[in-house]
Coordinates of C-alpha atoms and ligand atoms in Angstrom, one line a residue:
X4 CA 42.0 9.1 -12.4
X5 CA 38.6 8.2 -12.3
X6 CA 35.8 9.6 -14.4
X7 CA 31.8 8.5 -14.8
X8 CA 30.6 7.7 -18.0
X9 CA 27.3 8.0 -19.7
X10 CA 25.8 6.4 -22.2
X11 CA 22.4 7.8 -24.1
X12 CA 20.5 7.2 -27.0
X13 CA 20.1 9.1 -30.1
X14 CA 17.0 11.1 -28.7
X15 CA 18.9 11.6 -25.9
X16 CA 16.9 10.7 -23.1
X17 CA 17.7 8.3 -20.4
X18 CA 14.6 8.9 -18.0
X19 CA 14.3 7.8 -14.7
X20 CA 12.0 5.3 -12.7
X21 CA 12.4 4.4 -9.3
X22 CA 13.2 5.7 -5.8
X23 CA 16.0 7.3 -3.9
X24 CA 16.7 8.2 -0.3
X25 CA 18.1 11.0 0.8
X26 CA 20.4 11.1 4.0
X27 CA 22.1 13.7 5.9
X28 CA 23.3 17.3 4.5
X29 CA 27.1 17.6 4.1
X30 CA 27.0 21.3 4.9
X31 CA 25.1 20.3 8.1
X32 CA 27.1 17.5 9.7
X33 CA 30.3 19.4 9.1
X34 CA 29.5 21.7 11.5
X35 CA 27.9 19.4 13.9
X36 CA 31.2 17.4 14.1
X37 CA 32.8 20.9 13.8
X38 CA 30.2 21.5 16.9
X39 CA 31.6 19.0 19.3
X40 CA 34.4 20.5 20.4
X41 CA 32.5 22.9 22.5
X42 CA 31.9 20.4 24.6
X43 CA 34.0 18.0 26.8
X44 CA 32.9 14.1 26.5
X45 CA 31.3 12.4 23.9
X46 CA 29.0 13.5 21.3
X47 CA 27.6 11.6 18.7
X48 CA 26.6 12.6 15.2
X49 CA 24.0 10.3 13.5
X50 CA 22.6 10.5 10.0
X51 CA 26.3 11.4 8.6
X52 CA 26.3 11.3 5.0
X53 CA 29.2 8.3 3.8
X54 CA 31.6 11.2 2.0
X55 CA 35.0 11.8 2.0
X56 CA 34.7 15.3 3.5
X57 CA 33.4 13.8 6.5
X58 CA 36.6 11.5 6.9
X59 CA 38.9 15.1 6.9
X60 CA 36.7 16.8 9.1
X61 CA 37.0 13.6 11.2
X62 CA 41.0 14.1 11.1
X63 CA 41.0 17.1 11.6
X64 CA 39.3 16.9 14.8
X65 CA 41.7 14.3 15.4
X66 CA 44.5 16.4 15.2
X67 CA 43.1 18.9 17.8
X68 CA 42.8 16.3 20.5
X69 CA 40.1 14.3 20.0
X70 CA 39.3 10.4 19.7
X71 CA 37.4 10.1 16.2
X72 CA 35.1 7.3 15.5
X73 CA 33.4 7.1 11.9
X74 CA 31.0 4.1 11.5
X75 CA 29.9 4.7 7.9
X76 CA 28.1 1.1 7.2
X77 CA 25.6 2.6 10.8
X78 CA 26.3 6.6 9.4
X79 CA 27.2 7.5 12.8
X80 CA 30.7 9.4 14.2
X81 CA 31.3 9.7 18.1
X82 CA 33.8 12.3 19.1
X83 CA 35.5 12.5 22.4
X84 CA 36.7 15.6 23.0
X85 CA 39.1 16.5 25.7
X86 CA 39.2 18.7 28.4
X87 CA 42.4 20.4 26.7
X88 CA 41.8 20.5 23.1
X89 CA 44.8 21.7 20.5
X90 CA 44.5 24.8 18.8
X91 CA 46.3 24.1 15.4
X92 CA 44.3 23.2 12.7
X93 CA 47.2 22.5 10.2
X94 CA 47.1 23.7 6.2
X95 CA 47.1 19.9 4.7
X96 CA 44.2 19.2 6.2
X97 CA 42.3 22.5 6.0
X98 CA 43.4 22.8 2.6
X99 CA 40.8 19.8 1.6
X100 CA 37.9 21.2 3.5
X101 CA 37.0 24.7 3.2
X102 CA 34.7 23.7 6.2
X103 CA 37.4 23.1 8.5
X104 CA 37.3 27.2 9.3
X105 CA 34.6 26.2 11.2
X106 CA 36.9 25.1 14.1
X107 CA 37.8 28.6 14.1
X108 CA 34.9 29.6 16.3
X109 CA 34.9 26.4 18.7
X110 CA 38.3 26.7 19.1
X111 CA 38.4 30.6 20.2
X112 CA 35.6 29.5 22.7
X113 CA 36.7 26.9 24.3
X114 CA 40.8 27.3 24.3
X115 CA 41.0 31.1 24.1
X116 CA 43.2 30.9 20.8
X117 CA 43.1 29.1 17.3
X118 CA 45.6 28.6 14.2
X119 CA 43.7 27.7 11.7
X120 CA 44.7 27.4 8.0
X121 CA 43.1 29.9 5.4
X122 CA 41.4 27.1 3.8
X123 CA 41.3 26.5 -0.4
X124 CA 37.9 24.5 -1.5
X125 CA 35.8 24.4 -4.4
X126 CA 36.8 26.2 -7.5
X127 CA 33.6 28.4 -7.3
X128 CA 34.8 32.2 -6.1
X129 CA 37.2 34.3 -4.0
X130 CA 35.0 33.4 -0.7
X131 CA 36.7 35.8 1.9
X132 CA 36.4 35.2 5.6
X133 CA 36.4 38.9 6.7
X134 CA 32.9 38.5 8.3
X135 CA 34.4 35.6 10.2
X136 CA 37.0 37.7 11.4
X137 CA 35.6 41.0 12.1
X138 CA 32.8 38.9 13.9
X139 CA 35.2 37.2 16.7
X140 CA 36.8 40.6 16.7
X141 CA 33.4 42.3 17.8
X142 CA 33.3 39.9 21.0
X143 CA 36.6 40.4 21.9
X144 CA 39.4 38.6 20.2
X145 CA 42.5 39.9 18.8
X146 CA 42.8 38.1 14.8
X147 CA 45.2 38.3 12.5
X148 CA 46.5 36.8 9.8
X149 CA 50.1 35.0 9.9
X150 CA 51.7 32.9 7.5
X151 CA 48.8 31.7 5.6
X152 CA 46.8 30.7 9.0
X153 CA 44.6 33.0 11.3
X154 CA 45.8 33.3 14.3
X155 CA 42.8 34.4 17.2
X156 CA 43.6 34.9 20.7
X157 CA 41.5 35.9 24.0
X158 CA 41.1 35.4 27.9
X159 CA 37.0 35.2 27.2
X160 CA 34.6 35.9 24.1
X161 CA 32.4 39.2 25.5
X162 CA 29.2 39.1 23.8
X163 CA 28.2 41.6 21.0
X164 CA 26.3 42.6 18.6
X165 CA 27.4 41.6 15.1
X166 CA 25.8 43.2 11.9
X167 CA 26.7 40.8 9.1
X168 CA 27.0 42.8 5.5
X169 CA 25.9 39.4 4.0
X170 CA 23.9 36.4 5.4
X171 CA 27.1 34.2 5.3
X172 CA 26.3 31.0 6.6
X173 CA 30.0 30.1 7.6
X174 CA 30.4 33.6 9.4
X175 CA 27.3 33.0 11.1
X176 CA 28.0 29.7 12.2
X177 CA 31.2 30.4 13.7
X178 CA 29.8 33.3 15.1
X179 CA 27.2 31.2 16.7
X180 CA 29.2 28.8 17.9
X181 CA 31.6 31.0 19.6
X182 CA 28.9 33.4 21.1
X183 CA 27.8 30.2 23.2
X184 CA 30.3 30.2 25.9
X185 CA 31.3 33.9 25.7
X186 CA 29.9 36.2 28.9
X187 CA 26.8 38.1 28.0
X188 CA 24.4 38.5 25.4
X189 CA 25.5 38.1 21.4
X190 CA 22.9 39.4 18.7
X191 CA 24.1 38.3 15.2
X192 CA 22.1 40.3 12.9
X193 CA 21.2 39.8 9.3
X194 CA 22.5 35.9 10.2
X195 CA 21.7 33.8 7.3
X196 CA 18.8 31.6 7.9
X197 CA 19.5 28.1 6.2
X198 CA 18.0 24.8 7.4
X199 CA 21.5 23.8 8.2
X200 CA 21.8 26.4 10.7
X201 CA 18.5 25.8 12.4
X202 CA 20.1 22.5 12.9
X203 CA 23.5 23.5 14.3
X204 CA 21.3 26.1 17.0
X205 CA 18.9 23.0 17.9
X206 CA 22.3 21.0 18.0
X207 CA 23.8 23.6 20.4
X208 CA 20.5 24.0 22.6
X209 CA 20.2 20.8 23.3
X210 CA 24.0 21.0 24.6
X211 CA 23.0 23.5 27.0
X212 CA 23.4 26.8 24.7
X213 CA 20.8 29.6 25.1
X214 CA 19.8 30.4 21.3
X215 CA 16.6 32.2 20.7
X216 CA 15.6 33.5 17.1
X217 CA 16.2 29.8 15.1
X218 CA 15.4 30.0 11.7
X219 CA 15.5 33.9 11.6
X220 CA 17.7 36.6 10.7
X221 CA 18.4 37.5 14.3
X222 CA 20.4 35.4 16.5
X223 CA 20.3 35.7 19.8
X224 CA 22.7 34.3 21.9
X225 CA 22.7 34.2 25.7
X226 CA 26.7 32.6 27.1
X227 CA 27.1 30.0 29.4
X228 CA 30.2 28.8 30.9
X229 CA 29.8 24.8 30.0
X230 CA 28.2 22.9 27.2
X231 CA 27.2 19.3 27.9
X232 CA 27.7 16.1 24.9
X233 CA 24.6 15.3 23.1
X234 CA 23.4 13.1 20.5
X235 CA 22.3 14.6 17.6
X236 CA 20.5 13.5 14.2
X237 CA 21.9 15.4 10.9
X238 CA 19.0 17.2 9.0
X239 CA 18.4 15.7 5.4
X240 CA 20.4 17.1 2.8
X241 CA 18.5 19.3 1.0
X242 CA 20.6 19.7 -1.9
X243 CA 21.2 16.3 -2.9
X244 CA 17.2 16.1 -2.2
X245 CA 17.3 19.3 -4.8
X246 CA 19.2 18.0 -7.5
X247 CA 17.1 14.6 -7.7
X248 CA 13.9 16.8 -8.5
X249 CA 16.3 18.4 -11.8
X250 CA 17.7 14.7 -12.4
X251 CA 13.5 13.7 -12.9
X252 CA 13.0 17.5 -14.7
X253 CA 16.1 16.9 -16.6
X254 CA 15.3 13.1 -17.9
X255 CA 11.9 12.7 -17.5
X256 CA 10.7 9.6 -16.3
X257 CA 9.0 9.9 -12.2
X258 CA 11.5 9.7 -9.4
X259 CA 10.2 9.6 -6.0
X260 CA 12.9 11.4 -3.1
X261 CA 12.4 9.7 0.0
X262 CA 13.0 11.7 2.8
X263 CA 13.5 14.9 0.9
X264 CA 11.8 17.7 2.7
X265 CA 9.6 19.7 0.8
X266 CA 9.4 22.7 2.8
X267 CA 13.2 23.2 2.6
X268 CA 12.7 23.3 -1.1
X269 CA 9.5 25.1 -1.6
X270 CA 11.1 27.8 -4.4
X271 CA 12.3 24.6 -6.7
X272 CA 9.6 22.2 -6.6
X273 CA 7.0 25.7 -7.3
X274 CA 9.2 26.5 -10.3
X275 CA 9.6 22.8 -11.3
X276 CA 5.8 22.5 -11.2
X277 CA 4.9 25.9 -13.3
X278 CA 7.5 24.6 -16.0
X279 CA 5.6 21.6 -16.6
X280 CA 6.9 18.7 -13.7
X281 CA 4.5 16.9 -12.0
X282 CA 5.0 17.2 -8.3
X283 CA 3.6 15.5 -5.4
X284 CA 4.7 16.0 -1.8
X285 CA 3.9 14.4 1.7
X286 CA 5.5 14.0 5.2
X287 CA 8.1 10.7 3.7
X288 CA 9.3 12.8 0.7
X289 CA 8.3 13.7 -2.7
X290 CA 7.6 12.7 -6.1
X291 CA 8.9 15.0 -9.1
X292 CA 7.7 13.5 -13.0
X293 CA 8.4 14.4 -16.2
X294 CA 7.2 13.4 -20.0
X295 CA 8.5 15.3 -22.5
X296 CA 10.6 19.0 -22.1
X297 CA 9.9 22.0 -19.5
X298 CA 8.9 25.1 -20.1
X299 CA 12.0 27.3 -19.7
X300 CA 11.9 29.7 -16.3
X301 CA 14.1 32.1 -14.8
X302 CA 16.3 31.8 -11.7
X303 CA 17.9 34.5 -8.8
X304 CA 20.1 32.6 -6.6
X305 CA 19.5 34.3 -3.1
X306 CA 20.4 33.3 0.5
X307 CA 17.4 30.9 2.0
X308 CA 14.5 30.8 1.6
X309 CA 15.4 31.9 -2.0
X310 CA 16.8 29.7 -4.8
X311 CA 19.9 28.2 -3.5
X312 CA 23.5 28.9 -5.2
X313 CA 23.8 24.8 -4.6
X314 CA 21.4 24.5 -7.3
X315 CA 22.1 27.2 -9.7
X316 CA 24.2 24.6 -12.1
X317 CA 21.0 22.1 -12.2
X318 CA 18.9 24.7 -13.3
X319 CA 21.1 26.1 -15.8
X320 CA 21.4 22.8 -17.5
X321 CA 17.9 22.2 -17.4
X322 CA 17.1 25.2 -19.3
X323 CA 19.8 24.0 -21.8
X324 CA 17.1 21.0 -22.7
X325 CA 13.8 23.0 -22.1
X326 CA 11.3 25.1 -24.5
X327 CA 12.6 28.9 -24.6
X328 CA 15.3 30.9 -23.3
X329 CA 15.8 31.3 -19.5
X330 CA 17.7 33.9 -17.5
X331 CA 20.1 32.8 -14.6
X332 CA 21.4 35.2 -12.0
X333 CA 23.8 34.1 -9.1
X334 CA 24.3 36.2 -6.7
X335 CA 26.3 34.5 -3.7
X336 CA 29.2 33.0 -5.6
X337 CA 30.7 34.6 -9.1
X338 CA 32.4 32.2 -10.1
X339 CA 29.5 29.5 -10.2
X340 CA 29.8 30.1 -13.9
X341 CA 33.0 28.4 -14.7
X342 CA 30.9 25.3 -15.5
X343 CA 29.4 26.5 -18.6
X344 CA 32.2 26.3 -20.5
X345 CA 32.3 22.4 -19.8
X346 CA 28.4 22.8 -20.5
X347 CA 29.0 24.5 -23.6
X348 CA 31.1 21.1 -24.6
X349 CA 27.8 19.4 -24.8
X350 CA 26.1 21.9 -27.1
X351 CA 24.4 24.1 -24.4
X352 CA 23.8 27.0 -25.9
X353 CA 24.4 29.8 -23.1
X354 CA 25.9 33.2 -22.9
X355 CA 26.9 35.0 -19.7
X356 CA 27.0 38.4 -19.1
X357 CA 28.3 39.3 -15.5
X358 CA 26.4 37.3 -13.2
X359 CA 24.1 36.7 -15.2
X360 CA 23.2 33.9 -17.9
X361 CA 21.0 33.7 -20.9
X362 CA 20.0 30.1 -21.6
X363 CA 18.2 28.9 -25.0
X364 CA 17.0 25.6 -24.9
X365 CA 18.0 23.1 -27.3
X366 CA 15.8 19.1 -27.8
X367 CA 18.7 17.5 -26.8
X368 CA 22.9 17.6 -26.0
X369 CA 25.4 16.3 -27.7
X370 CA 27.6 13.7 -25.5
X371 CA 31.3 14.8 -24.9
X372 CA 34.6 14.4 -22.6
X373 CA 34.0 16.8 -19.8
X374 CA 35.4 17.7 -16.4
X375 CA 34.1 18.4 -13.1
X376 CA 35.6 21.7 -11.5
X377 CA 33.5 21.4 -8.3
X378 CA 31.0 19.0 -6.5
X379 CA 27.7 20.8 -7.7
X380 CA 29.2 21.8 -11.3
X381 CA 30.1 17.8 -11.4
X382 CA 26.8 16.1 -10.6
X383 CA 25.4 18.8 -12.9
X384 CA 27.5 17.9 -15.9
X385 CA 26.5 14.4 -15.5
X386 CA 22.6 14.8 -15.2
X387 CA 23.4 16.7 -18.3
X388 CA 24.2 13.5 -20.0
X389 CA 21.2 12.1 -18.8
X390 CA 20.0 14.5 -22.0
X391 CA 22.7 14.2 -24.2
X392 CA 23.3 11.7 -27.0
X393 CA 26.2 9.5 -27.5
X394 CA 28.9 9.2 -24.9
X395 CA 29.1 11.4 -21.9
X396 CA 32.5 11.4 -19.6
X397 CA 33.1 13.1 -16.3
X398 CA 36.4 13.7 -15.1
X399 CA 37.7 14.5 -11.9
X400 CA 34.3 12.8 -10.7
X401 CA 35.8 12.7 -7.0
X402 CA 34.6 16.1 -6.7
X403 CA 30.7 14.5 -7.4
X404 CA 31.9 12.1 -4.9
X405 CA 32.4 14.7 -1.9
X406 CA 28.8 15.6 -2.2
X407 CA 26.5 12.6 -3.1
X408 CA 27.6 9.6 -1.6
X409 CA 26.6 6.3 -4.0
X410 CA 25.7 9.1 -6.9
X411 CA 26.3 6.5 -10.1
X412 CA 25.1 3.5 -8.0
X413 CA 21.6 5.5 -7.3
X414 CA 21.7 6.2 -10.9
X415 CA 22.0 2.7 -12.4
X416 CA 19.2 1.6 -10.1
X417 CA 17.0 4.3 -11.6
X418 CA 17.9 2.5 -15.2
X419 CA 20.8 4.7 -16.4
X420 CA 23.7 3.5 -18.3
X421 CA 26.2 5.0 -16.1
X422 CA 30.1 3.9 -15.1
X423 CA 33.1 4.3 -13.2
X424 CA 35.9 4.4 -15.4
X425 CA 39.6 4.8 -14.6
X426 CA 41.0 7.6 -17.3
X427 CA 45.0 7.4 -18.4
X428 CA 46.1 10.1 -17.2
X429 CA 46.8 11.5 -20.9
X430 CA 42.9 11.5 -21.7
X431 CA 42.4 13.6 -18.3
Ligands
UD1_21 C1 28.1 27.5 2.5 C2 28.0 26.1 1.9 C3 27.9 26.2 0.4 C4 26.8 27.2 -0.1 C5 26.9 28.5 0.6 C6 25.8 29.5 0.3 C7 29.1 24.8 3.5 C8 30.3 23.9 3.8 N1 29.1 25.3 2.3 O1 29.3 28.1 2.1 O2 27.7 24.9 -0.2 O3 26.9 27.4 -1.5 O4 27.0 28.3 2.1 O5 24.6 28.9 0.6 O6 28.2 24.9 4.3 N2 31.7 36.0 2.1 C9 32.6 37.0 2.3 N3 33.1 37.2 3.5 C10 32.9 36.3 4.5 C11 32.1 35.2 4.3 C12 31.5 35.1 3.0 O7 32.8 37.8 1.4 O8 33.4 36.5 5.6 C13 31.1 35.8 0.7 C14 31.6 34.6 0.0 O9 32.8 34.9 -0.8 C15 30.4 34.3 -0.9 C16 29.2 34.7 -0.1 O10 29.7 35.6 0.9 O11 30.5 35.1 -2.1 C17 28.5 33.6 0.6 O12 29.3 32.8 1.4 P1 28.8 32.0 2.6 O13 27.4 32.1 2.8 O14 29.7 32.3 3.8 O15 29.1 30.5 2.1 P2 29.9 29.3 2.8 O16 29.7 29.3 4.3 O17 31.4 29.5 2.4

């Protein structure tokens, strides 16, 4: 199994100096592949981020009919998709990618039925789908749940209006894309409002879909009876972009993020700023630097444009290394928290209470055998040993892997003493 492994010196500091780019979000081109299926032909995805997730979603779209193409070396994937798609999206596959309930929509819309797995994912909360469902249920479909898959069936989606309890990003995508070739007018209402959704509507537009609203809380979504292949560039993934800014506030050093967009990260670079960060932005990217510790601050993880839950884990362990005690709430997923106790391993100093976590900062770590439990918790764990002395090793790094494609080669250019190691499976 393999794990990475970290190497710092007694004052614990590795800092970085250098550059990285950042390339296109996971959570975005996911659904643009996802996407395709709405239309018959060929669409082509460009900007794909080189992960594994997007080699399931690739088979998976596979298995319901369509000719797959991944290029990773030119980051492109061209998908064909038939006139008569399939309409079972099987459990080993779904099981990998929580995203794959993203067909769900697609699928209802363009075949008038889906199976579709109940999918597992990260370790990081119960995540129920009953906004999905309700959702397709409001325009029309019968759902129900059978044998571990949902089972959806229609003649055609009837627009509605859908009130979502929560901005759920997955609910409103699927919502979204199913509301594009159902008859009438669909308002989704408290929709949530990422980036990676403006994309998906600007995707679908461009396909023919009448979306007005992008980028609010209100969708509106007018049906059409055809949507037409495009080409389509992935937005830049604001995460990874994210967690280079706490890799710089973390270790110190200056790290510029090329292509990391500012604007989609105005909460954290603000915050990163008043704790003590030197930040400079521009239209390429931005710059985040760092000499000695932070000043601790406070975090609420909210739906965007507030802090995201992506990022909760990277501020958590950067208030483990700053000056004072910091207070962390998450609000989207509960069990986000799980990670501390591997953070705890390295001397972090953090209790929790609920959803909320009381943080008091500490010079430096203590290097220690760790594991990852999910892909943010993962690459968090290792920028903590970019602050903690002796030897610092990451199992189950796959999961880092699925989210930041080249994450220890991108670190050993920025001068850390980082490895791949292969782990018996008795030191797992
Ligand atoms: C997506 C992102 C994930 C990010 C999250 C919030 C992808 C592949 N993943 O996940 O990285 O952390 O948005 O920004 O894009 N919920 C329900 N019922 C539902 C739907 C959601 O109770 O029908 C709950 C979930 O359990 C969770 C919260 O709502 O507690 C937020 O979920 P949601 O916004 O849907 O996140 P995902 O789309 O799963």
């Amino acid at each position: 199994m393999e794990a990475f492994r970290l190497t710092s010196p007694p004052d614990g500091r590795q800092p970085l100096h250098g550059s990285v780019t950042v390339g296109g979000a996971k959570n975005s081109a996911l659904k643009l592949m996802a996407a395709s299926l709405l239309a018959p032909g060929t669409t082509t995805i460009t900007n794909l981020p080189d992960i594994l997730d997007v080699d399931v979603m690739g088979r998976l779209l596979g298995e319901l009919g369509c000719e797959v193409e991944l290029d990773h070396d030119a980051e492109r994937a061209t998908v064909r998709a038939p006139e008569e798609l399939g309409h079972h999206a099987p459990y080993h596959l779904v099981r990998r990618l929580r995203a794959s309930i993203s067909v769900l929509g697609p699928l209802v819309a363009r075949c008038g039925r889906a199976r579709v797995a109940l999918p597992g994912g990260d370790n990081i909360g119960s995540r129920g789908l009953d906004m999905h469902l309700r959702g397709l249920e409001a325009l029309g479909a019968s759902v129900a749940i059978e044998h571990g898959y949902v089972v959806a069936e229609v003649a055609r989606l009837r627009g509605a209006t859908v009130w979502l309890d929560f901005p759920s990003v997955g609910a409103t995508e699927n919502l979204l894309m199913a509301a594009t070739l159902a008859e009438g007018t669909t308002v989704i209402d408290n929709a949530a409002r990422e980036p990676e959704i403006a994309d998906l509507c600007r995707m679908l537009q461009r396909m023919g879909a009448r979306v007005d609203g992008v980028g609010t809380g209100t969708l509106v979504v007018e049906g059409v009876d055809r949507l037409e292949p495009v080409t389509h560039e992935t937005v830049t993934d604001r995460i990874v972009a994210g967690t280079w800014a706490f890799a710089a506030a973390i270790a110190g050093g200056e790290l510029r993020v090329d292509r990391g967009r500012a604007h989609h990260l105005e909460i954290v670079l603000d915050k990163l700023a008043a704790a003590g960060a030197r930040v400079s932005t521009d239209d390429a990217g931005f710059t985040v630097a760092a000499d000695g510790r932070l000043e601790a601050f406070d975090v609420v993880t909210l739906p965007y444009p507030g802090f995201p839950t992506d990022l909760q884990p990277f501020a958590l362990t950067l208030a483990a290394v700053s000056e004072g005690t910091a207070m962390i709430t998450e609000n989207v997923f509960e069990a986000r928290f799980m990670f501390v106790q591997e953070l705890a391993r390295l001397g972090a100093e953090v209790r929790i209470d609920g959803h909320h976590a009381v943080v008091r900062g500490k010079p430096v770590l203590s290097g220690a055998d760790v594991v990852a439990h999910d892909i943010r918790a993962g690459a968090a764990l290792v920028l903590a040993g970019l602050a903690a002395e002796g030897r610092t090793t990451v199992a189950d790094s796959y999961h880092v892997d699925r989210g930041y494609p080249g994450f220890v080669e991108s670190l050993r250019s920025l001068g850390v003493d980082v490895e791949r190691v292969q782990l018996p499976d008795l030191e797992r």
